[in-house]
Short mmCIF file of C-alpha atoms in Angstrom, two decimals:
data_model
loop_
_atom_site.label_atom_id
_atom_site.label_comp_id
_atom_site.label_asym_id
_atom_site.label_seq_id
_atom_site.Cartn_x
_atom_site.Cartn_y
_atom_site.Cartn_z
CA MET A 1 48.85 55.73 121.32
CA LEU A 2 45.60 56.91 119.78
CA GLU A 3 47.16 60.17 118.65
CA SER A 4 49.65 58.38 116.41
CA GLY A 5 47.03 56.25 114.69
CA ASP A 6 43.93 58.45 114.47
CA PRO A 7 44.11 60.70 111.36
CA LYS A 8 42.09 63.45 113.06
CA ASN A 9 44.39 63.47 116.08
CA GLN A 10 47.40 63.46 113.78
CA ARG A 11 46.06 66.60 112.10
CA ARG A 12 45.55 68.25 115.48
CA ARG A 13 49.07 67.33 116.56
CA PHE A 14 50.47 68.77 113.33
CA LYS A 15 48.56 72.00 113.87
CA ARG A 16 49.81 72.19 117.46
CA LEU A 17 53.39 71.84 116.27
CA ARG A 18 52.79 74.43 113.56
CA ARG A 19 51.50 76.89 116.16
CA ARG A 20 54.45 76.18 118.46
CA SER A 21 56.81 76.81 115.54
CA PHE A 22 55.10 80.15 114.94
CA LEU A 23 55.39 81.07 118.60
CA LYS A 24 59.09 80.19 118.60
CA GLY A 25 59.53 82.25 115.44
CA ILE A 26 58.16 85.42 117.01
CA GLY A 27 59.73 84.70 120.37
CA VAL A 28 63.11 86.13 119.33
CA ALA A 29 62.35 88.47 116.46
CA GLY A 30 58.94 89.64 117.56
CA ALA A 31 58.80 89.43 121.34
CA ALA A 32 59.85 93.03 121.75
CA SER A 33 57.09 94.31 119.50
CA VAL A 34 54.44 91.83 120.54
CA GLY A 35 55.06 92.24 124.25
CA ALA A 36 55.82 89.69 126.93
CA GLY A 37 52.36 90.11 128.41
CA LEU A 38 50.69 89.00 125.20
CA LEU A 39 52.88 85.95 124.86
CA ALA A 40 52.10 84.98 128.45
CA GLN A 41 48.34 85.13 128.03
CA THR A 42 47.02 81.60 128.24
CA SER A 43 43.93 82.78 126.39
CA SER A 44 45.91 83.75 123.30
CA ALA A 45 44.79 81.27 120.68
CA PHE A 46 48.25 80.49 119.33
CA ALA A 47 50.04 80.25 122.69
CA GLN A 48 48.57 76.97 123.90
CA GLU A 49 50.93 74.19 124.90
CA GLY A 50 48.15 71.63 125.19
CA PRO A 51 47.01 69.36 122.35
CA GLU A 52 44.90 72.23 121.03
CA GLU A 53 43.22 75.43 122.18
CA HIS A 54 41.32 75.04 125.43
CA SER A 55 37.58 74.51 124.99
CA GLY A 56 36.71 74.99 128.65
CA ARG A 57 33.08 74.14 129.31
CA LEU A 58 32.26 74.28 125.60
CA THR A 59 32.53 71.38 123.21
CA ARG A 60 35.67 71.45 121.08
CA GLY A 61 33.57 72.18 118.01
CA ASP A 62 31.52 74.98 119.59
CA ALA A 63 34.68 76.68 120.84
CA ALA A 64 36.25 76.41 117.39
CA LEU A 65 33.17 77.94 115.74
CA LEU A 66 33.17 80.90 118.10
CA ARG A 67 36.93 81.38 117.77
CA PHE A 68 36.69 81.55 114.01
CA ALA A 69 33.79 83.99 114.27
CA ALA A 70 35.82 86.11 116.70
CA ALA A 71 38.79 86.17 114.31
CA ALA A 72 36.52 87.18 111.43
CA GLU A 73 35.03 89.98 113.51
CA ILE A 74 38.48 91.23 114.58
CA LEU A 75 39.47 91.46 110.92
CA GLU A 76 36.19 93.16 110.06
CA THR A 77 36.66 95.66 112.86
CA ASP A 78 40.14 96.46 111.59
CA PHE A 79 39.05 97.55 108.14
CA TRP A 80 35.90 99.29 109.33
CA VAL A 81 38.07 101.36 111.66
CA GLN A 82 40.11 102.42 108.62
CA TYR A 83 36.93 103.48 106.82
CA ASN A 84 35.64 105.33 109.88
CA GLU A 85 38.90 107.22 110.38
CA LEU A 86 38.67 108.67 106.88
CA GLY A 87 35.00 108.64 105.89
CA GLY A 88 32.96 108.04 109.02
CA ILE A 89 32.56 109.83 112.33
CA PRO A 90 35.55 109.46 114.66
CA ASP A 91 34.32 110.05 118.21
CA SER A 92 34.53 108.65 121.73
CA GLU A 93 32.37 105.70 120.71
CA VAL A 94 34.54 104.79 117.71
CA PRO A 95 37.86 106.57 118.31
CA GLY A 96 40.75 106.90 115.88
CA GLY A 97 41.55 109.26 113.05
CA SER A 98 40.09 112.69 112.40
CA GLY A 99 38.21 112.38 109.10
CA ASN A 100 39.06 113.27 105.53
CA ALA A 101 36.66 115.86 104.16
CA PRO A 102 37.11 115.22 100.39
CA TYR A 103 36.73 111.43 100.80
CA THR A 104 33.73 111.87 103.09
CA ALA A 105 32.14 114.17 100.51
CA ALA A 106 32.71 111.62 97.74
CA LEU A 107 31.02 108.94 99.84
CA ALA A 108 28.13 111.33 100.53
CA VAL A 109 27.42 111.46 96.79
CA LEU A 110 25.96 107.97 97.24
CA ASP A 111 24.01 108.88 100.39
CA GLU A 112 24.27 111.86 102.70
CA ASP A 113 24.17 109.53 105.72
CA MET A 114 27.13 107.38 104.64
CA ALA A 115 29.37 108.70 107.43
CA GLN A 116 26.81 107.75 110.08
CA TYR A 117 26.30 104.29 108.59
CA ILE A 118 30.07 103.69 108.51
CA HIS A 119 30.36 104.76 112.13
CA ASP A 120 27.52 102.49 113.25
CA ASN A 121 28.78 99.49 111.29
CA THR A 122 32.21 99.97 112.87
CA ASP A 123 30.68 100.13 116.34
CA ASP A 124 28.72 96.93 115.67
CA GLU A 125 31.86 95.03 114.69
CA PHE A 126 33.62 96.13 117.88
CA THR A 127 30.75 94.72 119.93
CA HIS A 128 30.81 91.44 118.00
CA GLN A 129 34.52 90.83 118.51
CA ASN A 130 34.40 91.87 122.16
CA PHE A 131 31.37 89.74 123.00
CA LEU A 132 32.66 86.61 121.29
CA ASN A 133 36.01 86.73 123.05
CA ALA A 134 34.38 87.57 126.39
CA TYR A 135 31.98 84.66 126.03
CA LEU A 136 34.80 82.26 125.20
CA ALA A 137 36.73 83.46 128.25
CA SER A 138 33.66 83.12 130.47
CA LYS A 139 33.50 79.44 129.54
CA GLY A 140 37.20 78.87 130.20
CA ALA A 141 37.95 78.59 126.48
CA SER A 142 40.85 80.14 124.59
CA THR A 143 40.17 83.48 122.97
CA VAL A 144 41.61 84.98 119.78
CA ASN A 145 44.27 87.68 119.63
CA LEU A 146 45.53 88.82 116.22
CA GLU A 147 47.70 91.69 117.47
CA PRO A 148 51.00 89.97 116.52
CA PHE A 149 49.85 90.28 112.90
CA ARG A 150 49.16 94.02 113.05
CA THR A 151 52.01 94.85 110.69
CA LEU A 152 50.50 96.39 107.55
CA PRO A 153 50.90 100.09 106.80
CA GLY A 154 47.63 101.85 106.12
CA SER A 155 46.71 105.16 104.57
CA THR A 156 48.84 108.22 105.24
CA ALA A 157 46.17 110.58 103.91
CA THR A 158 44.86 113.37 106.11
CA GLY A 159 42.60 111.94 108.81
CA SER A 160 44.27 108.56 109.16
CA SER A 161 45.62 107.63 112.58
CA GLY A 162 48.65 106.09 110.88
CA LYS A 163 48.36 102.94 112.97
CA LEU A 164 49.49 99.57 111.68
CA ARG A 165 46.70 97.38 110.32
CA LEU A 166 45.66 93.77 109.98
CA THR A 167 44.01 94.32 106.60
CA ASN A 168 44.84 96.05 103.32
CA LEU A 169 42.19 98.27 101.70
CA THR A 170 44.41 99.58 98.91
CA GLN A 171 44.74 96.53 96.62
CA LEU A 172 41.26 95.05 96.44
CA THR A 173 39.84 92.74 93.79
CA LEU A 174 36.10 92.54 94.33
CA ASP A 175 33.69 89.78 93.40
CA THR A 176 30.40 91.65 92.88
CA SER A 177 28.43 88.61 91.71
CA TRP A 178 26.40 88.83 94.95
CA TRP A 179 24.51 91.63 93.18
CA THR A 180 23.06 89.29 90.57
CA ARG A 181 22.94 86.29 92.94
CA TYR A 182 20.35 87.99 95.15
CA ARG A 183 18.36 89.19 92.14
CA SER A 184 18.15 85.80 90.42
CA SER A 185 14.90 83.87 90.74
CA THR A 186 16.20 80.70 89.07
CA LYS A 187 19.67 80.13 90.54
CA ASN A 188 21.25 79.32 93.89
CA PRO A 189 25.02 78.95 94.50
CA ASP A 190 24.30 76.01 96.82
CA LEU A 191 22.92 74.21 93.76
CA GLY A 192 26.06 74.87 91.72
CA ASP A 193 24.95 78.02 89.91
CA THR A 194 27.22 80.94 89.02
CA PHE A 195 26.41 84.61 88.51
CA PRO A 196 27.69 87.55 86.43
CA GLN A 197 29.55 90.47 87.97
CA ALA A 198 27.80 93.78 88.56
CA VAL A 199 31.06 95.71 88.12
CA PRO A 200 33.31 93.48 85.99
CA THR A 201 36.37 95.74 86.17
CA LEU A 202 36.46 95.49 89.98
CA ALA A 203 36.97 91.74 89.59
CA VAL A 204 40.30 92.25 87.80
CA GLY A 205 43.33 94.23 88.85
CA GLN A 206 43.81 95.86 92.24
CA HIS A 207 41.79 98.86 93.39
CA THR A 208 42.04 101.12 96.41
CA ALA A 209 38.93 101.80 98.51
CA ILE A 210 40.53 104.54 100.60
CA PRO A 211 42.82 107.43 99.67
CA ARG A 212 46.35 106.11 100.12
CA THR A 213 47.92 109.54 100.41
CA ASP A 214 46.68 113.09 99.93
CA ASN A 215 47.74 112.78 96.28
CA ASP A 216 44.66 110.60 95.74
CA LEU A 217 42.50 113.62 96.58
CA ASN A 218 43.69 115.73 93.65
CA ASP A 219 41.51 114.26 90.87
CA PRO A 220 37.80 114.44 91.77
CA ASN A 221 36.91 111.70 89.26
CA PHE A 222 39.47 109.27 90.67
CA LEU A 223 38.47 110.15 94.23
CA GLN A 224 34.86 109.32 93.35
CA ALA A 225 36.05 106.00 91.91
CA ILE A 226 37.73 105.29 95.26
CA ALA A 227 34.47 106.07 97.07
CA ASN A 228 32.51 103.90 94.62
CA THR A 229 34.96 101.05 95.22
CA ALA A 230 34.40 101.38 98.96
CA ALA A 231 30.65 101.41 98.40
CA PHE A 232 30.86 98.04 96.63
CA HIS A 233 33.38 96.66 99.12
CA PHE A 234 30.99 97.26 102.02
CA PRO A 235 28.24 94.87 100.82
CA THR A 236 30.77 92.45 99.34
CA ILE A 237 32.16 91.93 102.83
CA GLU A 238 28.85 91.97 104.68
CA GLN A 239 27.21 89.41 102.41
CA GLY A 240 30.03 87.09 103.49
CA GLY A 241 28.98 87.42 107.13
CA ASN A 242 25.41 87.14 105.91
CA SER A 243 26.21 83.53 104.89
CA LEU A 244 28.92 82.66 107.44
CA TYR A 245 26.74 82.70 110.53
CA PRO A 246 23.83 80.52 109.35
CA SER A 247 26.33 78.15 107.77
CA MET A 248 28.28 77.77 111.01
CA ALA A 249 25.13 77.60 113.12
CA GLN A 250 24.32 74.25 111.52
CA ARG A 251 27.43 72.83 113.22
CA ALA A 252 26.75 74.11 116.74
CA THR A 253 26.01 71.65 119.53
CA HIS A 254 25.01 73.75 122.55
CA VAL A 255 21.79 75.73 122.17
CA GLU A 256 23.44 78.83 123.65
CA VAL A 257 26.19 78.77 121.03
CA LEU A 258 23.51 78.32 118.38
CA ARG A 259 21.71 81.33 119.85
CA ILE A 260 24.86 83.44 119.63
CA LEU A 261 25.43 82.58 115.98
CA ILE A 262 21.83 83.15 114.91
CA SER A 263 21.68 86.41 116.88
CA ILE A 264 24.82 88.00 115.44
CA GLY A 265 24.21 86.73 111.91
CA PRO A 266 21.08 88.80 111.21
CA THR A 267 22.93 92.01 112.07
CA GLU A 268 25.32 91.19 109.24
CA THR A 269 22.26 90.84 107.02
CA MET A 270 21.06 94.29 108.08
CA HIS A 271 24.47 95.69 107.21
CA PHE A 272 24.43 93.94 103.85
CA GLN A 273 21.02 95.24 102.83
CA THR A 274 21.93 98.79 103.82
CA TRP A 275 25.15 98.72 101.84
CA SER A 276 23.68 96.95 98.82
CA ASP A 277 21.16 99.78 98.60
CA LYS A 278 23.90 102.43 98.79
CA ALA A 279 26.09 100.71 96.21
CA GLY A 280 23.26 101.13 93.72
CA ASN A 281 23.74 104.89 94.00
CA ALA A 282 27.35 104.82 92.76
CA PRO A 283 27.59 107.36 89.92
CA PRO A 284 28.65 105.85 86.57
CA LEU A 285 32.23 106.74 85.68
CA THR A 286 35.54 105.45 84.37
CA ALA A 287 38.80 106.22 86.12
CA VAL A 288 42.44 105.17 85.89
CA ASP A 289 44.59 104.84 88.99
CA PRO A 290 47.46 107.31 88.49
CA VAL A 291 49.78 105.13 90.58
CA THR A 292 49.06 101.59 89.33
CA GLY A 293 47.41 102.24 85.97
CA ALA A 294 44.44 100.04 86.94
CA SER A 295 41.24 101.06 85.19
CA VAL A 296 37.76 100.76 86.64
CA THR A 297 34.36 101.43 85.10
CA PHE A 298 31.22 101.77 87.18
CA PRO A 299 28.36 101.18 84.75
CA ASP A 300 24.81 102.45 84.84
CA LEU A 301 23.27 99.24 86.15
CA ASN A 302 19.79 100.30 85.03
CA SER A 303 20.70 100.64 81.35
CA PRO A 304 21.80 98.19 78.60
CA PRO A 305 23.80 96.02 78.47
CA PHE A 306 22.86 95.81 82.13
CA GLY A 307 19.37 96.61 83.41
CA GLY A 308 16.50 94.20 83.95
CA GLU A 309 15.79 92.22 87.10
CA ASP A 310 19.36 90.91 87.43
CA PHE A 311 20.81 94.42 87.75
CA GLN A 312 18.03 96.92 88.59
CA THR A 313 19.36 99.03 91.46
CA ASN A 314 16.17 99.34 93.52
CA LEU A 315 15.63 95.57 93.78
CA ILE A 316 17.32 95.18 97.17
CA MET A 317 15.08 92.44 98.62
CA PRO A 318 16.34 88.85 98.12
CA GLU A 319 14.51 87.43 95.12
CA PRO A 320 12.91 84.03 95.83
CA CYS A 321 15.07 81.25 94.39
CA PRO A 322 15.39 77.45 94.47
CA PHE A 323 16.41 76.05 97.86
CA LEU A 324 17.54 72.53 98.80
CA SER A 325 15.91 71.07 95.68
CA ARG A 326 14.64 72.49 92.41
CA LYS A 327 11.58 70.30 92.93
CA LEU A 328 10.48 72.52 95.82
CA PRO A 329 8.86 75.96 95.43
CA VAL A 330 11.18 78.94 95.28
CA VAL A 331 11.64 80.88 98.52
CA SER A 332 13.32 84.13 99.56
CA ILE A 333 16.43 83.11 101.52
CA ILE A 334 20.01 83.92 102.41
CA ARG A 335 22.34 82.16 99.98
CA PRO A 336 24.66 80.37 100.14
CA THR A 337 24.20 78.56 103.47
CA GLN A 338 26.01 75.32 102.65
CA THR A 339 27.94 74.45 105.80
CA ARG A 340 30.65 72.18 104.37
CA GLY A 341 33.98 73.99 104.24
CA ILE A 342 32.41 77.33 105.15
CA ALA A 343 35.29 78.63 107.29
CA MET A 344 38.01 77.76 104.80
CA GLY A 345 35.79 79.24 102.12
CA VAL A 346 35.70 82.54 103.98
CA VAL A 347 39.50 82.59 104.36
CA SER A 348 39.89 81.88 100.63
CA PHE A 349 37.31 84.56 99.76
CA LEU A 350 39.05 87.25 101.81
CA THR A 351 42.46 86.22 100.52
CA ALA A 352 41.34 86.38 96.88
CA MET A 353 39.89 89.82 97.62
CA GLY A 354 43.39 91.10 98.40
CA LEU A 355 42.45 92.02 101.95
CA PHE A 356 45.54 90.28 103.31
CA ILE A 357 48.14 91.40 100.76
CA GLY A 358 51.35 91.96 102.70
CA GLN A 359 50.50 89.61 105.56
CA SER A 360 53.00 87.03 106.78
CA PRO A 361 52.97 83.28 106.06
CA GLU A 362 52.37 82.79 109.79
CA PHE A 363 49.15 84.81 109.56
CA PHE A 364 47.82 82.62 106.76
CA ALA A 365 48.81 79.44 108.61
CA PHE A 366 47.10 80.69 111.75
CA MET A 367 43.88 81.59 109.95
CA ARG A 368 43.86 78.25 108.13
CA ASP A 369 44.23 76.46 111.45
CA LEU A 370 41.27 78.33 112.93
CA ALA A 371 39.22 77.60 109.82
CA GLU A 372 40.11 73.90 109.79
CA ASP A 373 39.09 73.59 113.43
CA ALA A 374 35.76 75.30 112.74
CA ASP A 375 35.09 73.13 109.70
CA GLU A 376 35.76 70.01 111.78
CA ALA A 377 32.97 70.94 114.20
CA ARG A 378 30.09 68.47 114.15
CA ARG A 379 26.65 69.08 115.54
CA GLY A 380 25.78 67.02 118.61
CA ILE A 381 22.97 67.02 121.15
CA ARG A 382 23.62 69.00 124.34
#
């Protein structure tokens, strides 16, 4: 049979078996908590008994691209909800939690409208995840449901809903090289260039971006460090979506799928620019986590040894840089937009960030499967 001899089909068969093994694993131990209704949903991405998820009227590649985007948006929504519960505006539009006044005040040091921005960003992510899954379903394609992986404890500080989470905001390691990447006029990551960190101490150790308990509210300096960490986490995440959508769009076949990707992507860019501006307002300070001993220093990015065009805080427009070839004129662009391995790159990026600390091996296997399927998508003519 073709499946036994074609390497691509062998990979698909292996992934099918891996998903079936996962389903069997939760069938006994997790069925009670997951719910029989969820396991019975034919649209649940891991519950398919066919050779792979159903693509419906979409090409296999287009369905895989949208499924990965949906999974990414579900994860994004999860952590934005955590931020909104504590530092945003919980309301009927974005329900959950009741706010944490000291944390909200620390965020407001960066901008008095931070709570509104957090609320609106959270609302946007809800609409992204809901639309993508609804569109997949409308085409007869499998949707994504990550609820079986909602197992992580979140904050117990005042204002938190106390719900279980998909993501972990208390042990983050942040790559802030995007700050200098978008300010460089001579380098582009797609051409192999690397960039220095804006906040080097965030790139080592593990740092919380939300108050874990009310004990984290006692020291105003440490609480401000938590708020500053959140302020840098916001653009660090959004610049990922900033690159994900144009990178995946290059693999889309159907013009409508292309339209979806290039319509959602720019909203991530709007989020990124907003948050990159706010991060520049983080007050300089040094703090030590009283629980873990991790130290963080937020430098004055406008003064030596920082400062200059690579660090200046009010330079929030993308500096023109080389694109495609250094022989061509520089141009102001989103970077990176290299499409090869983009989905697996996003999974690796979020994992290295610590966003999934505490998640199960099945979660990582599931996300890798979605990413591999998306990275296998090839553009056709439709």
